[in-house]
Amino acid sequence: MGKTIAQKIFDAHVAEKPFSDTWVLKLDRVFCHEITTPVAIADLVEKKKDRVFDPSKIKVVIDHVTPAKDSKTALQGKMLRDWAHRNKIKDFFDIGANGVCHAIFPEKGYVRPGYTVIMGDSHTCTHGAFGAFAAGVGTTDLEVGILKGVCSFKEPKTIKFQLEGKLAPGVFAKDVILFIISQIGVNGATNCVMEFAGPIVDAMSMEARMTICNMAVEAGATSGICMPDMTTVEYLWPFINDEFASKEAALQEYRQWVSDADAQYEKVYTFDLSTLEPVATFGYKPDQVKPIREFAGTKVDQVYIGSCTNGRIEDLRAAAAVLREALDQGKTMPVGVRGILSPASTTIYKKAMEEGLISTFMEFGFCVTNPTCGACLGMSNGVLAEHEVCASTTNRNFNGRMGKGGMVHLMSPASAAATAVAGTITNSSMYKEG
């Protein structure tokens, strides 16, 4: 019987199986940020176990509130800095050289096909886009991972999503994953791996694959995952070119991390997305989704573009293209609407400046902030007031997520930019019906 990619990764990393359905896996990477890791650090210090299993496999960033907004967040940052220094963790990204964790770690080449990755952050599933098993964990599991380099998981069960057809112009990965969640519900993949395959995925960039894997957790999944291919190799090539004689050799190596044709799945969903149109969320659950055309006249107070879901360079390019078209028509930010752009890393910020994207956003009337998670979870840099409405490229629309009493409509960067132009939720001119 064939195996899924998740089963193959588990087989290759098992340290022990203390129970029939429990796998203790050796970890290739432990990622850390300043919100969840200080709790683990404090507990390890109290237990006199202030050490790490391998400083080269631990990567650290300050990203959720950056720069610090108050004494508490300043202390969290200090604890992380001091801990990284004490334990000789070389890959620590402080303010000025940082980025949102699930954007900066891939762009540094820290995730490879077949890897196991944990972090004290639910959207760690993003890294499955590289053909890795990546999962968010709680404080105890994070502590054990830091200290011993292992983590326990239940035996992986995989749900396959076969995505057929070709996306219409103006339909993006964000529309794809919102549609999928709407079809299976927020508990539709609980405790499972969501495996994405088919022509739609094959045609996606790594940035787009990270978007769909990022939101797997919104359907209850432990991880999202894509098969490694030449697109994966091309993205990683600057980091792996001294390991392989050629890109073809790298691909041959990475093809071991592909599900077998006769692999067994919990379920298989097949969707033809040729007629999919841009969508957005309504209400307070990520599975409450409908076409953007049905939002006609829905006013917004804020448009937010950024986050670990859609703050990468191709996201900024799409949004800036919409805004540039509006500027060429003499339009700027409507009265009563504010726009916030937060590039997902300093590298992305710099590239966006070089390409003239930042100036486009600013000319239209956006506030451009440093890389941060802040607004996404209502901590800083774009918190909503009660009854305010935000069109956002983030990943959660829970009640109060971006501010008490605020409403968040999740959508793609192109749709968010078009909404900024109109002042109401609307499709971008990029969208052409198939």
XYZ file of C-alpha atoms in Angstrom, residues 237-395:
159
model
C 17.987 27.199 -5.271
C 19.940 30.165 -3.771
C 20.132 28.174 -0.523
C 20.752 24.663 -1.861
C 22.918 25.200 -4.969
C 26.034 23.947 -3.194
C 24.266 20.725 -2.188
C 23.263 19.544 -5.668
C 24.980 19.328 -9.041
C 21.897 20.736 -10.764
C 18.294 21.716 -10.197
C 17.252 18.436 -11.783
C 19.335 16.568 -9.198
C 17.659 18.506 -6.405
C 14.242 17.710 -7.830
C 15.125 14.020 -8.034
C 16.099 14.072 -4.348
C 12.973 15.928 -3.298
C 10.629 13.671 -5.274
C 10.906 11.130 -2.459
C 8.552 13.477 -0.604
C 5.601 12.954 -2.949
C 2.507 10.921 -2.122
C 2.277 7.574 -3.855
C -0.382 7.054 -6.503
C -1.999 4.348 -4.380
C -1.804 6.249 -1.079
C -4.835 5.916 1.163
C -6.700 9.082 2.227
C -9.364 9.814 4.817
C -11.256 11.699 2.122
C -10.623 13.048 -1.343
C -12.275 16.247 -2.564
C -12.098 17.216 -6.215
C -12.964 20.780 -7.197
C -12.914 22.277 -10.687
C -12.085 25.918 -10.014
C -12.321 27.177 -13.593
C -15.448 29.173 -12.753
C -14.348 30.319 -9.286
C -14.740 34.069 -8.811
C -13.220 36.366 -6.176
C -14.729 35.768 -2.751
C -14.659 37.254 0.739
C -15.850 36.288 4.197
C -18.905 37.587 5.970
C -19.868 37.045 9.595
C -17.309 35.809 12.099
C -16.138 32.435 10.758
C -13.658 31.689 7.956
C -16.147 29.300 6.337
C -18.747 32.047 5.902
C -17.800 32.963 2.349
C -19.608 34.371 -0.674
C -18.713 35.993 -4.018
C -17.556 39.584 -3.750
C -20.243 40.660 -6.236
C -22.792 39.856 -3.495
C -21.231 42.495 -1.208
C -22.266 45.363 -3.494
C -22.406 48.636 -1.528
C -20.827 47.241 1.662
C -18.848 50.164 3.074
C -15.506 49.796 4.841
C -13.604 52.013 7.249
C -10.216 50.372 6.785
C -8.311 48.316 4.221
C -5.411 46.253 5.518
C -2.850 44.566 3.269
C -0.200 42.389 4.912
C 0.220 39.400 7.271
C 1.703 35.904 6.963
C -1.073 35.100 4.502
C -0.795 37.909 1.959
C 2.049 40.306 2.712
C 4.584 38.899 0.233
C 5.978 40.665 -2.809
C 3.554 39.154 -5.337
C 0.675 40.235 -3.080
C 2.001 43.796 -3.006
C 2.463 43.774 -6.773
C -1.143 42.726 -7.364
C -2.538 45.342 -4.991
C -0.255 48.084 -6.331
C -1.336 47.328 -9.905
C -4.946 47.999 -8.923
C -3.996 51.219 -7.141
C -1.802 52.404 -10.020
C -4.720 52.018 -12.418
C -6.864 54.109 -10.062
C -4.171 56.771 -9.720
C -3.913 57.001 -13.509
C -7.635 57.769 -13.485
C -7.123 60.547 -10.931
C -8.458 58.600 -7.955
C -7.060 58.482 -4.409
C -8.231 57.121 -1.054
C -11.943 57.937 -0.526
C -12.856 60.218 2.346
C -13.607 58.179 5.456
C -11.474 55.208 4.425
C -7.959 54.508 5.673
C -5.492 52.083 4.167
C -2.632 50.285 5.899
C 0.125 48.332 4.199
C 2.522 46.175 6.192
C 5.053 44.318 4.014
C 5.693 40.914 5.573
C 9.464 41.319 5.946
C 12.172 43.932 5.648
C 13.400 42.158 2.502
C 9.947 42.442 0.945
C 9.733 46.085 2.049
C 13.045 46.861 0.384
C 12.093 45.066 -2.825
C 8.758 46.879 -2.905
C 10.604 50.181 -2.573
C 12.970 49.270 -5.404
C 10.032 48.378 -7.652
C 8.160 51.588 -6.844
C 5.312 49.769 -5.138
C 5.666 51.617 -1.828
C 5.430 54.973 -3.560
C 2.259 53.799 -5.327
C 0.640 52.835 -2.032
C 1.661 56.099 -0.417
C 0.571 58.205 -3.382
C -2.849 56.608 -3.202
C -3.056 57.383 0.522
C -1.963 54.234 2.364
C -0.045 54.331 5.627
C 2.976 52.054 5.194
C 4.206 50.385 8.389
C 7.164 48.232 9.305
C 6.733 44.440 9.056
C 4.510 43.247 11.894
C 1.666 40.882 12.782
C 0.136 43.631 14.916
C -3.152 44.483 13.203
C -4.004 40.902 12.246
C -4.657 39.924 15.850
C -5.690 43.347 17.129
C -2.459 44.129 18.990
C -1.132 47.216 17.202
C -0.726 49.094 13.914
C -4.326 49.008 12.742
C -6.709 47.971 15.534
C -10.393 48.577 14.769
C -12.849 50.557 16.856
C -16.244 49.114 17.718
C -18.554 48.811 14.687
C -15.757 49.549 12.219
C -15.419 47.389 9.102
C -12.125 46.251 7.599
C -11.339 44.628 4.251
C -8.292 42.565 5.106
C -5.817 40.149 3.519
C -5.268 38.432 6.875
C -6.486 34.961 7.871
